[in-house]
């Protein structure tokens, strides 16, 4: 329908500048780095518009209720790791089955996702990019192609770029980029051969500090 064409073009242009990912950061009031380097550049929608999207976005945020705060934390971790409600609930249910702090166990499982490992290692600028790279078959674990972003890495696993994928533009100048990147202590980066080794257990003190997992546990425990 030609009458709808201008609206479609406008929509695409709008997404190009603000982008749904940047709107998610504005929605939770925290820069989640969902647009890789752009998230921290002057072009960042979050930095230019540090308020909620929508016509009432500039209005002062009201104090959240206990439920509202719990919901916000749940949304924040979903947006950051790029997972669905169903997936997050599964991580929670799985963590409950094991001995230890449920929140830390849940967060540890999210950190051990292959797409997150590639992001944390500096091989990709965002989790959404790393998720796409995994899905397209660009990465190997112990020389075996893995195309499941949620795949859980184990101690002594070696994550590498598929040889045929190395010349691709997405990996251009990666060796130089890695020189400026510091990966978590539970992984070892071979910056010459472009390999990631999972060298140890992910301890509680290595978990991200920007998520209130107690709020998320309380939300799901009701």
Short mmCIF file of N, CA, C and O in Angstrom, two decimals, residues 81 83 91 94-95 98-99 101-121 127 130 134 141 146 148-157 159 184 186-187 196-204 206-208:
data_model
loop_
_atom_site.label_atom_id
_atom_site.label_comp_id
_atom_site.label_asym_id
_atom_site.label_seq_id
_atom_site.Cartn_x
_atom_site.Cartn_y
_atom_site.Cartn_z
N UNK A 81 21.02 -8.49 29.27
CA UNK A 81 21.49 -9.76 28.72
C UNK A 81 20.73 -10.16 27.46
O UNK A 81 21.06 -11.16 26.82
N UNK A 83 17.56 -11.24 27.06
CA UNK A 83 16.81 -12.49 27.21
C UNK A 83 15.34 -12.18 27.44
O UNK A 83 14.96 -11.06 27.78
N UNK A 91 16.20 -19.33 34.43
CA UNK A 91 17.47 -19.17 35.15
C UNK A 91 17.22 -19.11 36.66
O UNK A 91 17.97 -19.69 37.45
N UNK A 94 16.21 -22.63 37.91
CA UNK A 94 17.37 -23.51 37.93
C UNK A 94 18.27 -23.18 39.13
O UNK A 94 18.77 -24.07 39.82
N UNK A 95 18.47 -21.89 39.39
CA UNK A 95 19.33 -21.47 40.50
C UNK A 95 18.75 -21.92 41.84
O UNK A 95 19.49 -22.27 42.76
N UNK A 98 19.83 -25.35 43.43
CA UNK A 98 21.20 -25.59 43.87
C UNK A 98 21.50 -24.89 45.19
O UNK A 98 20.88 -23.88 45.53
N UNK A 99 22.45 -25.41 45.89
CA UNK A 99 22.86 -24.83 47.17
C UNK A 99 23.66 -23.56 46.91
O UNK A 99 24.55 -23.53 46.07
N UNK A 101 23.60 -18.91 47.21
CA UNK A 101 22.77 -17.72 47.05
C UNK A 101 22.11 -17.74 45.67
O UNK A 101 22.80 -17.70 44.65
N UNK A 102 20.78 -17.80 45.65
CA UNK A 102 20.05 -17.93 44.38
C UNK A 102 20.39 -16.82 43.40
O UNK A 102 20.60 -17.07 42.21
N UNK A 103 20.47 -15.59 43.90
CA UNK A 103 20.76 -14.46 43.01
C UNK A 103 22.12 -14.58 42.35
O UNK A 103 22.26 -14.34 41.15
N UNK A 104 23.12 -14.97 43.11
CA UNK A 104 24.46 -15.12 42.55
C UNK A 104 24.54 -16.28 41.57
O UNK A 104 25.23 -16.21 40.55
N UNK A 105 23.84 -17.36 41.89
CA UNK A 105 23.83 -18.52 40.98
C UNK A 105 23.15 -18.15 39.66
O UNK A 105 23.62 -18.55 38.59
N UNK A 106 22.07 -17.40 39.75
CA UNK A 106 21.36 -16.98 38.54
C UNK A 106 22.25 -16.06 37.70
O UNK A 106 22.38 -16.23 36.48
N UNK A 107 22.88 -15.10 38.36
CA UNK A 107 23.74 -14.16 37.64
C UNK A 107 24.96 -14.86 37.07
O UNK A 107 25.40 -14.55 35.95
N UNK A 108 25.48 -15.84 37.80
CA UNK A 108 26.63 -16.60 37.30
C UNK A 108 26.29 -17.35 36.03
O UNK A 108 27.11 -17.43 35.10
N UNK A 109 25.08 -17.93 35.98
CA UNK A 109 24.65 -18.64 34.78
C UNK A 109 24.51 -17.69 33.59
O UNK A 109 24.85 -18.04 32.45
N UNK A 110 24.03 -16.49 33.85
CA UNK A 110 23.92 -15.50 32.78
C UNK A 110 25.30 -15.09 32.28
O UNK A 110 25.51 -14.90 31.07
N UNK A 111 26.25 -14.97 33.20
CA UNK A 111 27.61 -14.58 32.82
C UNK A 111 28.30 -15.67 32.01
O UNK A 111 29.16 -15.39 31.18
N UNK A 112 27.95 -16.92 32.26
CA UNK A 112 28.59 -18.02 31.55
C UNK A 112 27.96 -18.33 30.20
O UNK A 112 28.39 -19.26 29.51
N UNK A 113 26.95 -17.57 29.81
CA UNK A 113 26.40 -17.71 28.47
C UNK A 113 27.49 -17.40 27.45
O UNK A 113 28.29 -16.48 27.63
N UNK A 114 27.52 -18.14 26.36
CA UNK A 114 28.55 -17.93 25.35
C UNK A 114 28.52 -16.51 24.79
O UNK A 114 29.57 -15.88 24.61
N UNK A 115 27.32 -15.98 24.53
CA UNK A 115 27.26 -14.62 23.97
C UNK A 115 27.82 -13.60 24.96
O UNK A 115 28.48 -12.64 24.57
N UNK A 116 27.60 -13.81 26.25
CA UNK A 116 28.14 -12.89 27.25
C UNK A 116 29.65 -13.02 27.36
O UNK A 116 30.36 -12.03 27.53
N UNK A 117 30.17 -14.25 27.28
CA UNK A 117 31.61 -14.48 27.34
C UNK A 117 32.33 -13.73 26.21
O UNK A 117 33.35 -13.08 26.42
N UNK A 118 31.76 -13.82 25.02
CA UNK A 118 32.35 -13.14 23.86
C UNK A 118 32.31 -11.62 24.05
O UNK A 118 33.27 -10.91 23.73
N UNK A 119 31.22 -11.13 24.63
CA UNK A 119 31.11 -9.70 24.92
C UNK A 119 32.11 -9.28 25.99
O UNK A 119 32.85 -8.30 25.82
N UNK A 120 32.16 -10.00 27.09
CA UNK A 120 33.06 -9.65 28.20
C UNK A 120 34.54 -9.73 27.78
O UNK A 120 35.37 -8.99 28.29
N UNK A 121 34.83 -10.62 26.86
CA UNK A 121 36.22 -10.80 26.42
C UNK A 121 36.70 -9.64 25.55
O UNK A 121 37.90 -9.47 25.34
N UNK A 127 26.36 -7.34 23.66
CA UNK A 127 25.84 -8.71 23.71
C UNK A 127 24.99 -9.03 22.49
O UNK A 127 24.95 -10.17 22.04
N UNK A 130 27.41 -10.02 19.78
CA UNK A 130 27.99 -11.34 20.03
C UNK A 130 26.96 -12.45 19.83
O UNK A 130 27.27 -13.52 19.32
N UNK A 134 27.45 -15.56 17.23
CA UNK A 134 27.33 -16.97 17.62
C UNK A 134 26.29 -17.67 16.75
O UNK A 134 26.52 -18.76 16.22
N UNK A 141 33.86 -23.76 20.22
CA UNK A 141 34.28 -24.11 21.58
C UNK A 141 34.99 -25.45 21.49
O UNK A 141 34.40 -26.44 21.04
N UNK A 146 29.58 -23.87 17.72
CA UNK A 146 28.41 -23.72 18.59
C UNK A 146 27.59 -22.54 18.09
O UNK A 146 28.13 -21.44 17.92
N UNK A 148 24.51 -21.71 19.57
CA UNK A 148 23.50 -21.42 20.59
C UNK A 148 24.06 -20.37 21.54
O UNK A 148 24.96 -20.66 22.35
N UNK A 149 23.56 -19.13 21.50
CA UNK A 149 24.09 -18.05 22.34
C UNK A 149 24.02 -18.35 23.84
O UNK A 149 24.87 -17.88 24.61
N UNK A 150 23.04 -19.14 24.27
CA UNK A 150 22.86 -19.42 25.69
C UNK A 150 23.74 -20.57 26.18
O UNK A 150 23.69 -20.92 27.37
N UNK A 151 24.53 -21.15 25.30
CA UNK A 151 25.40 -22.28 25.67
C UNK A 151 26.26 -21.89 26.87
O UNK A 151 26.89 -20.82 26.89
N UNK A 152 26.32 -22.75 27.89
CA UNK A 152 27.09 -22.47 29.10
C UNK A 152 28.53 -22.96 28.95
O UNK A 152 28.77 -24.14 28.70
N UNK A 153 29.48 -22.04 29.10
CA UNK A 153 30.88 -22.43 29.03
C UNK A 153 31.29 -23.09 30.33
O UNK A 153 30.70 -22.85 31.39
N UNK A 154 32.32 -23.94 30.25
CA UNK A 154 32.83 -24.66 31.42
C UNK A 154 34.32 -24.34 31.59
O UNK A 154 34.98 -23.85 30.67
N UNK A 155 34.84 -24.63 32.78
CA UNK A 155 36.26 -24.42 33.05
C UNK A 155 37.09 -25.22 32.03
O UNK A 155 36.77 -26.36 31.72
N UNK A 156 38.13 -24.57 31.52
CA UNK A 156 39.07 -25.12 30.52
C UNK A 156 38.53 -25.11 29.09
O UNK A 156 39.24 -25.54 28.17
N UNK A 157 37.32 -24.63 28.88
CA UNK A 157 36.83 -24.45 27.52
C UNK A 157 37.69 -23.42 26.79
O UNK A 157 38.12 -22.41 27.39
N UNK A 159 37.40 -20.90 23.64
CA UNK A 159 36.49 -20.26 22.67
C UNK A 159 37.36 -19.57 21.63
O UNK A 159 38.26 -18.80 21.97
N UNK A 184 37.39 -10.08 32.39
CA UNK A 184 37.26 -10.57 33.76
C UNK A 184 38.34 -11.59 34.09
O UNK A 184 38.86 -12.27 33.21
N UNK A 186 38.24 -14.42 35.42
CA UNK A 186 37.94 -15.84 35.27
C UNK A 186 38.12 -16.35 33.84
O UNK A 186 37.91 -17.52 33.55
N UNK A 187 38.52 -15.44 32.97
CA UNK A 187 38.85 -15.87 31.60
C UNK A 187 40.22 -15.33 31.22
O UNK A 187 40.66 -14.29 31.70
N UNK A 196 39.81 -17.43 23.77
CA UNK A 196 39.36 -17.17 25.14
C UNK A 196 39.41 -18.49 25.89
O UNK A 196 38.77 -19.46 25.47
N UNK A 197 40.13 -18.52 27.00
CA UNK A 197 40.15 -19.72 27.83
C UNK A 197 39.42 -19.45 29.14
O UNK A 197 39.71 -18.46 29.82
N UNK A 198 38.46 -20.31 29.46
CA UNK A 198 37.76 -20.19 30.74
C UNK A 198 38.66 -20.87 31.77
O UNK A 198 38.73 -22.09 31.86
N UNK A 199 39.37 -20.04 32.53
CA UNK A 199 40.46 -20.61 33.34
C UNK A 199 40.06 -20.93 34.77
O UNK A 199 40.81 -21.59 35.49
N UNK A 200 38.90 -20.47 35.21
CA UNK A 200 38.54 -20.74 36.60
C UNK A 200 37.07 -20.57 36.86
O UNK A 200 36.29 -20.17 36.00
N UNK A 201 36.69 -20.86 38.11
CA UNK A 201 35.30 -20.73 38.52
C UNK A 201 34.94 -19.26 38.65
O UNK A 201 35.76 -18.43 39.06
N UNK A 202 33.72 -18.95 38.29
CA UNK A 202 33.25 -17.58 38.41
C UNK A 202 32.83 -17.34 39.86
O UNK A 202 31.78 -17.78 40.30
N UNK A 203 33.68 -16.66 40.61
CA UNK A 203 33.41 -16.41 42.03
C UNK A 203 32.42 -15.26 42.19
O UNK A 203 32.26 -14.42 41.31
N UNK A 204 31.80 -15.22 43.38
CA UNK A 204 30.80 -14.18 43.64
C UNK A 204 31.37 -12.77 43.48
O UNK A 204 30.68 -11.87 43.00
N UNK A 206 33.37 -11.76 41.37
CA UNK A 206 33.57 -11.43 39.96
C UNK A 206 32.26 -11.12 39.24
O UNK A 206 32.26 -10.81 38.05
N UNK A 207 31.15 -11.22 39.95
CA UNK A 207 29.85 -10.97 39.33
C UNK A 207 29.60 -9.47 39.18
O UNK A 207 30.11 -8.68 39.97
N UNK A 208 28.84 -9.07 38.17
CA UNK A 208 28.50 -7.64 38.00
C UNK A 208 27.82 -7.10 39.25
O UNK A 208 27.04 -7.79 39.90
#
